[in-house]
PDB file of C-alpha atoms in Angstrom:
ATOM      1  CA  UNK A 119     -42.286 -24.224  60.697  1.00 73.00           C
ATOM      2  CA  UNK A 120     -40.038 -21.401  62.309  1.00 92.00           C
ATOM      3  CA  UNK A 121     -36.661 -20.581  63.074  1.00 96.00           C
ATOM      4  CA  UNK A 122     -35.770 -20.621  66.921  1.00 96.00           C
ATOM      5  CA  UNK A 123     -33.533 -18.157  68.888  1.00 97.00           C
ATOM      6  CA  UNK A 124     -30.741 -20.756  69.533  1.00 98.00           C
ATOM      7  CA  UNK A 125     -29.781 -19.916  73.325  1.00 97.00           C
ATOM      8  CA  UNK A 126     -26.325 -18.624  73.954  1.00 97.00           C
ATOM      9  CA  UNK A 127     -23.211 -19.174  76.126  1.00 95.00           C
ATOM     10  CA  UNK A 128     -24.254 -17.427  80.062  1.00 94.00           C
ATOM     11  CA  UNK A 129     -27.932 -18.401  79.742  1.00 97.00           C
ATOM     12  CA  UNK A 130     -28.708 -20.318  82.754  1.00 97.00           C
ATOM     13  CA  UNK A 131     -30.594 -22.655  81.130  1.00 98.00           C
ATOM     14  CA  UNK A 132     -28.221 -24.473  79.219  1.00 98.00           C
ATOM     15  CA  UNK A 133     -27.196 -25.733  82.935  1.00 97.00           C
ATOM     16  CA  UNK A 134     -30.567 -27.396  83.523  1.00 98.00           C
ATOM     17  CA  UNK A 135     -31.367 -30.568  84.077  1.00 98.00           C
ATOM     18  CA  UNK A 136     -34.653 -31.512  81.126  1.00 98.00           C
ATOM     19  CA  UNK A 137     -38.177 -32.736  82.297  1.00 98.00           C
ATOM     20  CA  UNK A 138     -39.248 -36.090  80.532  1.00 98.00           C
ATOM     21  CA  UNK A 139     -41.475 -35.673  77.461  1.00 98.00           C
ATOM     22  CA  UNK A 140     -45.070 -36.700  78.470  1.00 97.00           C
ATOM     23  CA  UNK A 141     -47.227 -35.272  75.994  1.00 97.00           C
ATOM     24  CA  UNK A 142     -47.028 -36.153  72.582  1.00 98.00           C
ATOM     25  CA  UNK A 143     -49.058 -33.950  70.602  1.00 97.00           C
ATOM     26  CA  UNK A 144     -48.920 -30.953  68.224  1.00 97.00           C
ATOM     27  CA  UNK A 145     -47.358 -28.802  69.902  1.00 97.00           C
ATOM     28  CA  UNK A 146     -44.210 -31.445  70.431  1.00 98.00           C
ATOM     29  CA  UNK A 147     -44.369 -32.169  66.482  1.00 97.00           C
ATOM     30  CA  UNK A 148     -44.063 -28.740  66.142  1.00 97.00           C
ATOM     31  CA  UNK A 149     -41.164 -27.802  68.236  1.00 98.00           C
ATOM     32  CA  UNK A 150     -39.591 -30.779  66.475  1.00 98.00           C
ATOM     33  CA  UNK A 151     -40.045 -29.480  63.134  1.00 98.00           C
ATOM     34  CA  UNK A 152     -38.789 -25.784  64.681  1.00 98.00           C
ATOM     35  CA  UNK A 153     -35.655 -27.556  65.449  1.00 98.00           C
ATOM     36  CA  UNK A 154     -34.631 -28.899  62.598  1.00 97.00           C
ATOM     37  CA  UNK A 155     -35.539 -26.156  60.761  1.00 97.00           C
ATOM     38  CA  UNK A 156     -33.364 -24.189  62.785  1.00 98.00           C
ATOM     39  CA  UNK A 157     -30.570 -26.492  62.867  1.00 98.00           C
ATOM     40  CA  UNK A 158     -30.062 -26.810  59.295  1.00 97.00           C
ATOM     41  CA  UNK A 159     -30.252 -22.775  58.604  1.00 97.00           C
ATOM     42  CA  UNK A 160     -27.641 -22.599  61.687  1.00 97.00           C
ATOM     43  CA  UNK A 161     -25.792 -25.872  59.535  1.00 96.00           C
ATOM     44  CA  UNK A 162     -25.743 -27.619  62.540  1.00 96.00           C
ATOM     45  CA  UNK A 163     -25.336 -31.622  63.316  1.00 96.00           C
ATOM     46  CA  UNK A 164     -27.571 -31.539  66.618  1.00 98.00           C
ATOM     47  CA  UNK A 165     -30.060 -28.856  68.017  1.00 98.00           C
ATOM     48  CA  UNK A 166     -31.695 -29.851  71.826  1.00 98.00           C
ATOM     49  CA  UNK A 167     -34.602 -28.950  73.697  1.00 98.00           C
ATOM     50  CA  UNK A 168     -32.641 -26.429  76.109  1.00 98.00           C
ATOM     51  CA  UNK A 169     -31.079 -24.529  73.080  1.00 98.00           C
ATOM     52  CA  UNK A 170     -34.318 -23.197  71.897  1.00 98.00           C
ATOM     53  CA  UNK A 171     -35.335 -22.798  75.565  1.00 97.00           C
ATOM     54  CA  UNK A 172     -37.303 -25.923  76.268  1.00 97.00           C
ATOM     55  CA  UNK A 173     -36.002 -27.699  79.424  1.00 97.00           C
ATOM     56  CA  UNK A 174     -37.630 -30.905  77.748  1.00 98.00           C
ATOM     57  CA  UNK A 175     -35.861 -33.904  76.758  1.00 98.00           C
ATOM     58  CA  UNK A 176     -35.767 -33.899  73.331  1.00 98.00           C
ATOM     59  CA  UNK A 177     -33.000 -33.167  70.700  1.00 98.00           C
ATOM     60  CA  UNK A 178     -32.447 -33.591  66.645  1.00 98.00           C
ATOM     61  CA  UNK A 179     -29.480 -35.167  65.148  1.00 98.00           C
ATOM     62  CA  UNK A 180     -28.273 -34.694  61.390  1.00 97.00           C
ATOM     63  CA  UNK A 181     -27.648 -38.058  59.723  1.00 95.00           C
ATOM     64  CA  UNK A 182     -25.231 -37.714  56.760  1.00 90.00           C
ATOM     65  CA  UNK A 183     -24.619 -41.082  54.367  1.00 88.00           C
ATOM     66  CA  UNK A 184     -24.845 -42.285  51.016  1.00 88.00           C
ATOM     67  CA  UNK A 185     -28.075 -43.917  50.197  1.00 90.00           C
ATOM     68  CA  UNK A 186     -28.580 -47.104  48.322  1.00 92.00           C
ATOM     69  CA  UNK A 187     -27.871 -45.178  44.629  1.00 92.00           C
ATOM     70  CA  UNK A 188     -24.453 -44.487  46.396  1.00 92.00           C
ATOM     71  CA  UNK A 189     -25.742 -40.789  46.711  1.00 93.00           C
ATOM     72  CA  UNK A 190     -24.828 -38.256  49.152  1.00 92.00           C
ATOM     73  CA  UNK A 191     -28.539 -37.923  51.608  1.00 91.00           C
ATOM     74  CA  UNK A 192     -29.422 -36.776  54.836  1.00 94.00           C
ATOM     75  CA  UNK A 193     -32.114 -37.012  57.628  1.00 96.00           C
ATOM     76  CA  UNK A 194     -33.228 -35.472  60.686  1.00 98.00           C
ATOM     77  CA  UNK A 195     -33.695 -38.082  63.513  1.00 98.00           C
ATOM     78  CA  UNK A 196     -35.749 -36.759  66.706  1.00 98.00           C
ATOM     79  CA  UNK A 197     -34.935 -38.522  69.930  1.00 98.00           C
ATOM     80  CA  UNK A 198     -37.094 -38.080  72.961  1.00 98.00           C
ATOM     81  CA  UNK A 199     -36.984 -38.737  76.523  1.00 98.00           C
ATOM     82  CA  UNK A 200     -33.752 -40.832  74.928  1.00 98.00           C
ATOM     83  CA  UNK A 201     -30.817 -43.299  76.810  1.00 98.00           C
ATOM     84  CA  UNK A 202     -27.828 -44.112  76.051  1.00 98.00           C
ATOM     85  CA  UNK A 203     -27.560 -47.779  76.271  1.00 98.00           C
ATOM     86  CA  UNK A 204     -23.961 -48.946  75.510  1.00 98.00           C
ATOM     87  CA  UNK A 205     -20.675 -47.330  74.352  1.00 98.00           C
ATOM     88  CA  UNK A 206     -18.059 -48.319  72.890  1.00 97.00           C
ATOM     89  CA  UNK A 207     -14.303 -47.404  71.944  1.00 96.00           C
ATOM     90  CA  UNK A 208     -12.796 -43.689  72.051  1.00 94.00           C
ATOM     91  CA  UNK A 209     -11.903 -40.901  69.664  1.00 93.00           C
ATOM     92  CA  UNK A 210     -10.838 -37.276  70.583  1.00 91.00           C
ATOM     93  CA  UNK A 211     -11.496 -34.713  68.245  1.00 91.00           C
ATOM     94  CA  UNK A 212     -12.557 -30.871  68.165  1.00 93.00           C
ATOM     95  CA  UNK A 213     -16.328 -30.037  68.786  1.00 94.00           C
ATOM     96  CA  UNK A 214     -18.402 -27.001  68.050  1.00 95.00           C
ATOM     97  CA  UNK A 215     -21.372 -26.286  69.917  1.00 97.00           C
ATOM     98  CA  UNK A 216     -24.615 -23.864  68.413  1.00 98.00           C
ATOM     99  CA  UNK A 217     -24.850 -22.220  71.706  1.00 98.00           C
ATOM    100  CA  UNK A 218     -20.629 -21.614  71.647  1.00 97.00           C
ATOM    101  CA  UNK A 219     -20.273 -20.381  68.352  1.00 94.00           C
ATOM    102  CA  UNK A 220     -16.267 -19.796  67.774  1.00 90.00           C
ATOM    103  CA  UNK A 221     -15.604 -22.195  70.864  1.00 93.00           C
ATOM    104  CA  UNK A 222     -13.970 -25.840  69.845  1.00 94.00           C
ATOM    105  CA  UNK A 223     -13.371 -28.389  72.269  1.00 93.00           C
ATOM    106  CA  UNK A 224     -11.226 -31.252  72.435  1.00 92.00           C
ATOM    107  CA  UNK A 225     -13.416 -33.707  73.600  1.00 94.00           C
ATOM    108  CA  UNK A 226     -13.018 -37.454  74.016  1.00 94.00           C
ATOM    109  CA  UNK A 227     -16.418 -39.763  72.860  1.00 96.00           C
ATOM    110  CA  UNK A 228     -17.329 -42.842  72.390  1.00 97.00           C
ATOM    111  CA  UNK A 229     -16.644 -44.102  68.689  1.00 97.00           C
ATOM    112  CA  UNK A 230     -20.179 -45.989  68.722  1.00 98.00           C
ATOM    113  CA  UNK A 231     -23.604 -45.765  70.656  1.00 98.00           C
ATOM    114  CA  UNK A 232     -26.774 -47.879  71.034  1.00 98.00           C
ATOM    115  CA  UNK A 233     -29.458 -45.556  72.133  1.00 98.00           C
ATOM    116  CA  UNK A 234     -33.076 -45.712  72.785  1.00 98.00           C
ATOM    117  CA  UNK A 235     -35.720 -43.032  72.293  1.00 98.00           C
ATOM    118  CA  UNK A 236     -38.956 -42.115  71.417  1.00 98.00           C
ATOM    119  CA  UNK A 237     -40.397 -40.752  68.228  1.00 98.00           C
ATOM    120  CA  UNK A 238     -42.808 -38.204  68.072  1.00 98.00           C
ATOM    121  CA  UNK A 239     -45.797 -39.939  68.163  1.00 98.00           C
ATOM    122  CA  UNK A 240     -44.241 -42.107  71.019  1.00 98.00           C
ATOM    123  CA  UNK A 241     -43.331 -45.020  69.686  1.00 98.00           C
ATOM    124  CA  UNK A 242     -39.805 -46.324  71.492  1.00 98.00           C
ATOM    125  CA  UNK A 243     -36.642 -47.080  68.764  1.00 98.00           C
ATOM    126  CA  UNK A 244     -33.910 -48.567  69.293  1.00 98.00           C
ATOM    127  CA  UNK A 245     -30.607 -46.899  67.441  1.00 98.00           C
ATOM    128  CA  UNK A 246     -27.100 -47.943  67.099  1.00 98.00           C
ATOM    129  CA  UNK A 247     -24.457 -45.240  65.836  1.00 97.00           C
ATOM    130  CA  UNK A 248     -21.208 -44.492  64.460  1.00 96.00           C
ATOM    131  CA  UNK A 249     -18.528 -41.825  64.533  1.00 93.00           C
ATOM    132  CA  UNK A 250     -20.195 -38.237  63.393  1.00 94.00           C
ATOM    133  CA  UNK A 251     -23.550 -39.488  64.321  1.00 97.00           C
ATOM    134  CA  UNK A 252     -22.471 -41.384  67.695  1.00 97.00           C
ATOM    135  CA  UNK A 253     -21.027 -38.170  68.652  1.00 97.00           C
ATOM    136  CA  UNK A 254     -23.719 -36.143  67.797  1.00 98.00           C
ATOM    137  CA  UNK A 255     -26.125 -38.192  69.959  1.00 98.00           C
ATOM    138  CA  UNK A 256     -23.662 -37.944  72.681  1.00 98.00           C
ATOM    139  CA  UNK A 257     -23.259 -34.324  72.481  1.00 98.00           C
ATOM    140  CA  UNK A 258     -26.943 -33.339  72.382  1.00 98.00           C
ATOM    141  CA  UNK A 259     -27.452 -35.713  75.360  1.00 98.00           C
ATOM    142  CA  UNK A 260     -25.278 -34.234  77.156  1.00 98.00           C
ATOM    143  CA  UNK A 261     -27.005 -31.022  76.802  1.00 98.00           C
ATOM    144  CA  UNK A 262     -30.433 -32.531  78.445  1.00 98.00           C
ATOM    145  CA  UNK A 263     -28.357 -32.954  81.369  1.00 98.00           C
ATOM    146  CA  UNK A 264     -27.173 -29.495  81.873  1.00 98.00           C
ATOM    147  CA  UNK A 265     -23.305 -30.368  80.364  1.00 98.00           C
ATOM    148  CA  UNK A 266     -21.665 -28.542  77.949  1.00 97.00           C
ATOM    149  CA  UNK A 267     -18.426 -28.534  75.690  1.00 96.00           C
ATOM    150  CA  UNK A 268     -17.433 -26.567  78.139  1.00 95.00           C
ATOM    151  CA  UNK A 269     -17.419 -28.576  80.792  1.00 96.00           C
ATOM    152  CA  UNK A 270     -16.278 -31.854  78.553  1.00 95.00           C
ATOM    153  CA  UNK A 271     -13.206 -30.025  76.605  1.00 93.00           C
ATOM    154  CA  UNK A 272      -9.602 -29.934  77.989  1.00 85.00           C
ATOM    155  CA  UNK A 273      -8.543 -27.714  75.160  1.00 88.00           C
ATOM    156  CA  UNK A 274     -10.166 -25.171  73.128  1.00 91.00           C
ATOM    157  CA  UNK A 275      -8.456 -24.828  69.686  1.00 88.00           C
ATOM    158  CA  UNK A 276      -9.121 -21.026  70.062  1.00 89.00           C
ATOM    159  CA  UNK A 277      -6.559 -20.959  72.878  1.00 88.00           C
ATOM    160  CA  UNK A 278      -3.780 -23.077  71.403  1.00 86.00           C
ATOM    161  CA  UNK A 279      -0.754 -22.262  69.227  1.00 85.00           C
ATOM    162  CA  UNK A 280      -0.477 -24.648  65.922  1.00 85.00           C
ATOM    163  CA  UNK A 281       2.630 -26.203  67.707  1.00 86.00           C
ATOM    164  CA  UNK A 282       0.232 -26.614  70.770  1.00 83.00           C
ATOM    165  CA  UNK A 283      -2.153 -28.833  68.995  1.00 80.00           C
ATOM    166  CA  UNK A 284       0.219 -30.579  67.297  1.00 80.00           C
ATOM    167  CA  UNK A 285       1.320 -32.027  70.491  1.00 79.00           C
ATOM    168  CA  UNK A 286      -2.679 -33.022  71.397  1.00 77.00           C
ATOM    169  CA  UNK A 287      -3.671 -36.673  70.944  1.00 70.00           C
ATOM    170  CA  UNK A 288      -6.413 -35.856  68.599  1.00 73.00           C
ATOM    171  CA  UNK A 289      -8.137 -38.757  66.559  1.00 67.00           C
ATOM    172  CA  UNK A 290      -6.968 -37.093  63.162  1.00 56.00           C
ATOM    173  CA  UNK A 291      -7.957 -39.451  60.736  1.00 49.00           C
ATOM    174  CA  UNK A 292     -11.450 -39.913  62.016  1.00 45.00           C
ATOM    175  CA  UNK A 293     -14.544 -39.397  59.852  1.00 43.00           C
TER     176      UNK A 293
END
């Protein structure tokens, strides 16, 4: 495995629309491993194909829980060629972005998604999502379609006074 270059705010490509995945082979195990690799050393929730220069569809999500020994775990989940199949409810919160470092959005998402995907090897899944996660999925999505926090975000949190957001509707309490 290796750390990727994590493409930055200006780089044309982060305005791209991504190819479909067709070839599942090494190389795509691979990059997947690169990205997860990278997005944990860059403590990340969600790394995609464009941000490590790879106008593919294909992203990596950071699942946070407690397991069955009521333990805090994690896992990487790798989505590609994925769709978002249904959304539901609405929560507005800040948002950080890899490729925006020191640039938080106020952006509204859904509060859960049902999304399909492939797995490395090809094989379609079927996911359904909450919170965090849900808006993680959303977020890297978003980014195989060329859009960006900021083109989602009213607000940045950068530019506001505390009094400022205050005033914002924000989803406070969320988790």
């Amino acid at each position: 495995m290796a750390i990727r270059n994590i493409v930055q705010d200006g780089d044309p490509i982060l305005k791209k629309v991504c190819r479909p995945v067709t070839q599942f082979d090494e190389k795509l195990g691979q990059l997947l491993d690169d990205m997860g690799e990278t997005m944990l050393k860059a403590n990340g929730l969600g790394l995609a194909g464009p941000q490590v220069g790879m106008l593919r569809r294909v992203f990596v999500v950071l699942d946070e829980f407690i397991d069955e020994n009521g333990e805090d775990a994690q896992e990487i989940i790798e989505f590609i060629n994925p769709e978002i199949l249904e959304t539901s409810g609405e929560v507005t919160l800040f948002e950080g972005c890899l490729s925006f470092p020191n640039r938080n959005g106020a952006i509204k998402r859904p509060k859960h998604v049902k999304a399909k995907a492939q797995d490395r090897y090809g094989n379609w899944f079927e996911i359904e999502a909450e919170d965090m996660l849900a808006r993680a999925i959303c977020h890297e999505n978003d980014h195989l379609n060329g859009v960006t926090i900021l083109d989602n975000a009213k607000y940045f949190y950068e530019d506001l006074t505390e009094e400022e957001i205050k005033k914002l509707k924000l989803d406070e309490d969320y988790e």
